[in-house]
mmCIF file of C-alpha atoms and ligand atoms in Angstrom:
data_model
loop_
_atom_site.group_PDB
_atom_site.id
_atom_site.type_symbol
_atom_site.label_atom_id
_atom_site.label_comp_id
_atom_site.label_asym_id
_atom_site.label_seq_id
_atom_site.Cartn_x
_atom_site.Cartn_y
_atom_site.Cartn_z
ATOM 1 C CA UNK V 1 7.711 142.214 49.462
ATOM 2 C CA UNK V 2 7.293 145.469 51.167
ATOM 3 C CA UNK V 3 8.029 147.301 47.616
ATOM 4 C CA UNK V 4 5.378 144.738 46.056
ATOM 5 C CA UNK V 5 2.417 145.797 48.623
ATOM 6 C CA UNK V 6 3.309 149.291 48.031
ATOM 7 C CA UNK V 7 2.561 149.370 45.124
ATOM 8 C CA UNK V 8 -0.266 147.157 44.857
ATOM 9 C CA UNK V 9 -1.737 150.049 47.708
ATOM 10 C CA UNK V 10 -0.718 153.014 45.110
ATOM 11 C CA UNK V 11 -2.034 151.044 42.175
ATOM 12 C CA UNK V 12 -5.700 150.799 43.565
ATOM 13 C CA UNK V 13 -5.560 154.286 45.455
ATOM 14 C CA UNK V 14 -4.345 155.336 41.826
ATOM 15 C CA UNK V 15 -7.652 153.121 40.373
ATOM 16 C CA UNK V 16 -9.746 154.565 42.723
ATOM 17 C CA UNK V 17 -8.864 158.098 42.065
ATOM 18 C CA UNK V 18 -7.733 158.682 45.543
ATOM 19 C CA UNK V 19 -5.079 161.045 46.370
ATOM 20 C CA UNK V 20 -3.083 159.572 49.406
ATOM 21 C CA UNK V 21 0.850 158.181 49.863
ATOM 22 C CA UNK V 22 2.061 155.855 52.350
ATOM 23 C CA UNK V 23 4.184 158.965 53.755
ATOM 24 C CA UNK V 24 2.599 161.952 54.090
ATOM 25 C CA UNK V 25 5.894 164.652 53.498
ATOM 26 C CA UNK V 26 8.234 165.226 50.815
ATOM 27 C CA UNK V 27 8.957 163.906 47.321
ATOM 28 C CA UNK V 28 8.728 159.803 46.077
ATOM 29 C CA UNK V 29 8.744 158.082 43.526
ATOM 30 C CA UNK V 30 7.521 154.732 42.810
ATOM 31 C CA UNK V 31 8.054 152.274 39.679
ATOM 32 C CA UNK V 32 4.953 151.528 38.071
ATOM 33 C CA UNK V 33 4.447 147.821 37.936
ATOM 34 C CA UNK V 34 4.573 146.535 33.889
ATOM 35 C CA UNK V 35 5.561 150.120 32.191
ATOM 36 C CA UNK V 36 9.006 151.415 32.088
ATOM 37 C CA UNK V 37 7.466 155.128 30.478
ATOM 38 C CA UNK V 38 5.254 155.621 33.879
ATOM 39 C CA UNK V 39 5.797 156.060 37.179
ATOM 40 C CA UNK V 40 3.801 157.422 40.124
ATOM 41 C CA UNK V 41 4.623 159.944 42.078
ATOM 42 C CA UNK V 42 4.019 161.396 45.851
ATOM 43 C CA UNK V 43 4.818 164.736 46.620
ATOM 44 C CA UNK V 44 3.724 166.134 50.054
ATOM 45 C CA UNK V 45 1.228 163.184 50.590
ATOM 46 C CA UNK V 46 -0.360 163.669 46.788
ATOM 47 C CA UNK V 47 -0.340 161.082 44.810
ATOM 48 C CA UNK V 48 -0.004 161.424 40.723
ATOM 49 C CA UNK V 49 0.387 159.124 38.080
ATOM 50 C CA UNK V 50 3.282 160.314 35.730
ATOM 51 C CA UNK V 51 4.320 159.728 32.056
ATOM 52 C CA UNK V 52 7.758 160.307 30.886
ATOM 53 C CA UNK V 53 7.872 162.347 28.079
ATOM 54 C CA UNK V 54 9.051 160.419 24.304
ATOM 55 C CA UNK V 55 12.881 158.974 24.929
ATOM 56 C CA UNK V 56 12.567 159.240 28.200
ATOM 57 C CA UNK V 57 12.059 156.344 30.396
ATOM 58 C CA UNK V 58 12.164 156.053 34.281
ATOM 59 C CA UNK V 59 14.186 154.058 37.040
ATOM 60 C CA UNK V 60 14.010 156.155 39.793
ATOM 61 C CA UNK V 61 17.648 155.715 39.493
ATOM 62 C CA UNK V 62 18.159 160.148 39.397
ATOM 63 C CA UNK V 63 20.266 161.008 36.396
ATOM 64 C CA UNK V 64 17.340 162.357 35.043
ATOM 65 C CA UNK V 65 16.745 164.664 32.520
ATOM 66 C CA UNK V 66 13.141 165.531 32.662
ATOM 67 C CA UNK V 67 10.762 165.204 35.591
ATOM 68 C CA UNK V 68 12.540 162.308 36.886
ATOM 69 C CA UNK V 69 12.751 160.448 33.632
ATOM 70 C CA UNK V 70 16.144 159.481 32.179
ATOM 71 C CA UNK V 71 17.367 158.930 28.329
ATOM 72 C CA UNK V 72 16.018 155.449 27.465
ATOM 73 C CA UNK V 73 19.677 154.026 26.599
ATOM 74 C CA UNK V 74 20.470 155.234 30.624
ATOM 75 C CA UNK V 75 17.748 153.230 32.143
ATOM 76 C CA UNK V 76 17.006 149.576 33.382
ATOM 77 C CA UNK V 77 13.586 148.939 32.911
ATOM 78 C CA UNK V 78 14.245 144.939 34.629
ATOM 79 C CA UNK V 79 10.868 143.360 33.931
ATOM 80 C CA UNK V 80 8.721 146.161 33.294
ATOM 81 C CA UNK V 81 8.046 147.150 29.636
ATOM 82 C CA UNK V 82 8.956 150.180 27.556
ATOM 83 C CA UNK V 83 7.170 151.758 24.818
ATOM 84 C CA UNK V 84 9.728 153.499 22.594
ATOM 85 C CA UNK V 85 8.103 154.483 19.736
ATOM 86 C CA UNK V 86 9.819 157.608 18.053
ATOM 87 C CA UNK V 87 7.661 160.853 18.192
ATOM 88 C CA UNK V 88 10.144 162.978 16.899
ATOM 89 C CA UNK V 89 10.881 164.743 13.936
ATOM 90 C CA UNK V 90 14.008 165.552 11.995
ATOM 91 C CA UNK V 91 17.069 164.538 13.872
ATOM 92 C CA UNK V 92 15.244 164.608 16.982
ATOM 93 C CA UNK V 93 13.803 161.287 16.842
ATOM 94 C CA UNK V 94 12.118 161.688 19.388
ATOM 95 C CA UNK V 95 11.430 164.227 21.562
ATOM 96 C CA UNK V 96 13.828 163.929 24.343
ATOM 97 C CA UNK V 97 17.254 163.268 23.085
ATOM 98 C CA UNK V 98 20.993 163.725 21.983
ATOM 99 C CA UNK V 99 22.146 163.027 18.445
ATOM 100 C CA UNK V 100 25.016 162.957 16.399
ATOM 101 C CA UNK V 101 25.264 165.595 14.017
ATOM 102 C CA UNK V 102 28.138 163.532 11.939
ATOM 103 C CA UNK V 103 31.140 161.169 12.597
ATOM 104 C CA UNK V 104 33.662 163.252 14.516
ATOM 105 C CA UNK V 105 31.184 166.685 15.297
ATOM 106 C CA UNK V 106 32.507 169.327 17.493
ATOM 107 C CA UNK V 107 28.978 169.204 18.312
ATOM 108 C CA UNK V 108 25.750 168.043 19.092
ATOM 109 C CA UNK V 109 21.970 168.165 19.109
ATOM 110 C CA UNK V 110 20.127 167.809 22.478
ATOM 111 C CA UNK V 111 16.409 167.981 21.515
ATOM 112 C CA UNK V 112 14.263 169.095 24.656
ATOM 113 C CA UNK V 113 10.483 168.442 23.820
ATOM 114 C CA UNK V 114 10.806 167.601 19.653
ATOM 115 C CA UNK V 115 13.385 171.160 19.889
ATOM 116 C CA UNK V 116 16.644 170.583 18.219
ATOM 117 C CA UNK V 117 19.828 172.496 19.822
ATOM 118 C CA UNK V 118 23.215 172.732 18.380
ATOM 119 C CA UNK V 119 25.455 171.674 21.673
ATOM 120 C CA UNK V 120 29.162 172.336 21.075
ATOM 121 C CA UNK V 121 31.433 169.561 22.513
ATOM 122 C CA UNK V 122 34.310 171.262 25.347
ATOM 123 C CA UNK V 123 37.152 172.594 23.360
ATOM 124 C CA UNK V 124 39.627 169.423 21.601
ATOM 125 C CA UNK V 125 36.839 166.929 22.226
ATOM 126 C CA UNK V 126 34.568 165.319 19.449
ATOM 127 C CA UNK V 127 31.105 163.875 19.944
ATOM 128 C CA UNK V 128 31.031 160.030 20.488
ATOM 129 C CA UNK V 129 27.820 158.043 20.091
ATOM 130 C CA UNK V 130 28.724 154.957 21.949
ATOM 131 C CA UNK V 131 29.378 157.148 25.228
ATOM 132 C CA UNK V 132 26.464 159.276 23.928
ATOM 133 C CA UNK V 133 28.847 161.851 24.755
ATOM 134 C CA UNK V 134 32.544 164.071 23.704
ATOM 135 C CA UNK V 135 35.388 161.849 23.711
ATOM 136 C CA UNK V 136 39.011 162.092 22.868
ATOM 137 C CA UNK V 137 39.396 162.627 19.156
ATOM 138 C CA UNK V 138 42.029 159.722 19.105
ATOM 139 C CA UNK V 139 39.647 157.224 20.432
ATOM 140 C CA UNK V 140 36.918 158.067 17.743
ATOM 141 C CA UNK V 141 36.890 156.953 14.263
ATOM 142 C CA UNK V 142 37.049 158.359 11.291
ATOM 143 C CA UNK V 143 38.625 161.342 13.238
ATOM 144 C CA UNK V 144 41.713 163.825 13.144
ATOM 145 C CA UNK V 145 43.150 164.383 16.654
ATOM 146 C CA UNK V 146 45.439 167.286 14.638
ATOM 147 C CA UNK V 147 42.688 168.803 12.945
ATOM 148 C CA UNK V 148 40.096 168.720 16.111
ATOM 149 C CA UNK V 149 43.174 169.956 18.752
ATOM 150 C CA UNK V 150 45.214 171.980 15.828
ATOM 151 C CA UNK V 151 48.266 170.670 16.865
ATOM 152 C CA UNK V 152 50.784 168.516 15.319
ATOM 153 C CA UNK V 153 52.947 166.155 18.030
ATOM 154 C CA UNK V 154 56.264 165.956 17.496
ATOM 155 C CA UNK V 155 57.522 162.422 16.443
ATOM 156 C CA UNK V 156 60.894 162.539 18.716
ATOM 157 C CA UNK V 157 61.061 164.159 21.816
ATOM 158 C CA UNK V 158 64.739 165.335 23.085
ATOM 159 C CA UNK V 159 65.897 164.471 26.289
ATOM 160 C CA UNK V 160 66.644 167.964 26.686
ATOM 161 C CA UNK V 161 63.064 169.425 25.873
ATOM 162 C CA UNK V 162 61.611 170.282 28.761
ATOM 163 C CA UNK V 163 58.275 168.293 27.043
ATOM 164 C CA UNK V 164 60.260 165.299 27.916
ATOM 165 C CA UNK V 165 59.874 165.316 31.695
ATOM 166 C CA UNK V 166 56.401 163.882 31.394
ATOM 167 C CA UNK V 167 57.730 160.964 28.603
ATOM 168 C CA UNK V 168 55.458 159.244 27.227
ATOM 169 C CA UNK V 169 53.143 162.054 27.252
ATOM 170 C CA UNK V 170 54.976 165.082 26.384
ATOM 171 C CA UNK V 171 52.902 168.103 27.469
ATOM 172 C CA UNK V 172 52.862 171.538 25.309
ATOM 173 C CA UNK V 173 50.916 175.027 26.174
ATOM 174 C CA UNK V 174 48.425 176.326 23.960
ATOM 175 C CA UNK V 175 47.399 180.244 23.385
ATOM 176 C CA UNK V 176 44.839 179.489 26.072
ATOM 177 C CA UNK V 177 45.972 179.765 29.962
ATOM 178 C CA UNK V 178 43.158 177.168 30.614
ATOM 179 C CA UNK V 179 44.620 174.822 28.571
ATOM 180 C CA UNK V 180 47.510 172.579 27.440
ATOM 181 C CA UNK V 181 48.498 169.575 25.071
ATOM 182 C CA UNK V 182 48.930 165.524 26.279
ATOM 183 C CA UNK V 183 50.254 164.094 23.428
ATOM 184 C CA UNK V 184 49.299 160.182 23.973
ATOM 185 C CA UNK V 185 50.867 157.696 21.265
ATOM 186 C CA UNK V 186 51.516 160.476 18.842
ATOM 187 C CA UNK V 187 47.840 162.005 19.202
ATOM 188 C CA UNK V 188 46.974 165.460 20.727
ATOM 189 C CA UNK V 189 44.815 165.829 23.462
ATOM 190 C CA UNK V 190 43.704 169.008 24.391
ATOM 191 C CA UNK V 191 43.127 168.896 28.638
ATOM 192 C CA UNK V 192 41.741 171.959 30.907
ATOM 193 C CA UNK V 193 43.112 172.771 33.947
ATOM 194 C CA UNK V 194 40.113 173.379 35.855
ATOM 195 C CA UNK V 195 39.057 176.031 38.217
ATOM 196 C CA UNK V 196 41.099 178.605 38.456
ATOM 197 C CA UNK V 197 44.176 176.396 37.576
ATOM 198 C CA UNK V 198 46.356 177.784 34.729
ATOM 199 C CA UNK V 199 48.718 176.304 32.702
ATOM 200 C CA UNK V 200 52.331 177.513 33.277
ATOM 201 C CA UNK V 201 54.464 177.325 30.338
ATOM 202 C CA UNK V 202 58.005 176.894 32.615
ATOM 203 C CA UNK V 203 56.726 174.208 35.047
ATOM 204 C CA UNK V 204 54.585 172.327 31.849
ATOM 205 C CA UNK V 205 51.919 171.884 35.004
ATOM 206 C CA UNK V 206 48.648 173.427 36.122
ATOM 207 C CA UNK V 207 49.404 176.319 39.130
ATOM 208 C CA UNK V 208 47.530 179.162 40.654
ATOM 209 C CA UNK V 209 47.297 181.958 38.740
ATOM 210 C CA UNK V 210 48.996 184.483 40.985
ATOM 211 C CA UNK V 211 52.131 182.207 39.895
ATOM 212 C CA UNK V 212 51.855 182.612 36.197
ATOM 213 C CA UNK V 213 52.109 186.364 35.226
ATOM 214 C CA UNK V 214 51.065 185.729 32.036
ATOM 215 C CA UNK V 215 47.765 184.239 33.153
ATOM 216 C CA UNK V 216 47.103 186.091 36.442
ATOM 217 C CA UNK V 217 44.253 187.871 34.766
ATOM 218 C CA UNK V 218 42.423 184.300 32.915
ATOM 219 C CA UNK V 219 39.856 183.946 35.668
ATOM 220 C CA UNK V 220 39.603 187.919 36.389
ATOM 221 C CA UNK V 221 37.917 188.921 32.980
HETATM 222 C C1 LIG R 1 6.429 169.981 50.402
HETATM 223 O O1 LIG R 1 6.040 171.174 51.070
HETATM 224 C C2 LIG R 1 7.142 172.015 51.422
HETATM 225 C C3 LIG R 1 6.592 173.184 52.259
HETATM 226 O O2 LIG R 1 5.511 173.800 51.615
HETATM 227 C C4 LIG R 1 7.823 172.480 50.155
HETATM 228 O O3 LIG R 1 8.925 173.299 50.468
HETATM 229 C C5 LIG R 1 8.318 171.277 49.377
HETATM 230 O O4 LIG R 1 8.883 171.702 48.147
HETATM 231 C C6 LIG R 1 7.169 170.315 49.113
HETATM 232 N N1 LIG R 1 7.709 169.100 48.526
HETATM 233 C C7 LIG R 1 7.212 168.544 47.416
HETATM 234 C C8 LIG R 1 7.879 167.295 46.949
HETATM 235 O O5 LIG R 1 6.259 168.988 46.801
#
């Protein structure tokens, strides 16, 4: 009710070309009533009526990607109606976007106002559309967890490789102190540590660099 007679106020101060909010300080945001692609917004008691740029719809849910206006598959528009015509051109259909550059891409495009941008994927991961994200090589399709990682999993584990201790995901190190290898059902996954975690080689677990002589320098360069 109270949201309703908000915005019935904003609507005809909008109309009427006044500039006033119902609070007079600091930033909000207000649905507009039928369109998903507009909004209205008060920022220090000024009231302006916003359009999200093409892709781009808004919830007022944050996420958002451009002056408060999310990716149109991240956004629940309820009632009000959205207008996605594509604007685009190329592989940026439209403006505001990320696209696939291929079934199981190291990479993606992010197009920022009709611009396409090659976005590489964190190391070992592959770009999934369904997530509209990376993903785990050996959850994607049409995709080579060996080829992506460059590792090969052993098919038997020995009781007495020290791999064996985290059965049934064998870990391995990598060249990279960051780094290390899960193998999951036969498939590599390559897995960071984090901040200024490294991977020690003897342990086969994630430690503080001061512990790992090898790597006590990863985080220093
Ligand atoms: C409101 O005004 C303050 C002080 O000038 C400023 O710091 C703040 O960013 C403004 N907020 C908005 C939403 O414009």
């Amino acid at each position: 009710m109270f949201r309703a007679a908000v915005l019935s106020t904003l609507l005809a101060l909008a109309t009427a070309q006044y500039n006033d909010c119902p609070e007079p300080e600091g930033l909000q945001l207000y649905p507009h009533p039928t369109s998903c692609n507009e909004f209205y917004k008060c920022a220090n008691g000024s009231l302006t009526h916003e359009v999200c740029e093409n892709g781009l719809l808004f919830d007022g849910k944050g996420g958002a990607v451009h002056n408060h206006c999310n990716y149109h598959w991240a956004v629940d528009c309820g009632e009000r109606e959205a207008d996605l015509t594509p604007l685009g051109k190329g592989i940026c259909e439209y403006s505001f976007g990320i696209y696939s550059n291929g079934p199981c891409e190291i990479d993606y495009t992010l197009c920022v106002y009709g611009e396409p941008k090659y976005e590489p994927c964190t190391p070992g991961l592959a770009y999934d559309e369904r997530i509209h994200g990376c993903n785990w090589p050996d959850l994607l399709e049409y995709c080579n967890p060996q080829e992506i990682v460059g590792f090969q999993c052993p098919a038997y584990v020995d009781s007495k490789d020290p791999a064996a201790r985290f059965l049934p995901h064998p870990r391995y190190p990598t060249s990279d102190c960051g780094r290390y290898i899960v193998c999951v059902e036969g498939n590599p996954r390559l897995v960071g540590c984090g901040d200024y975690a490294v991977f020690n080689p003897n342990t086969l677990t994630c430690e503080e660099p001061d512990l790992v002589p090898q790597c006590a320098n990863y985080f220093k360069k």
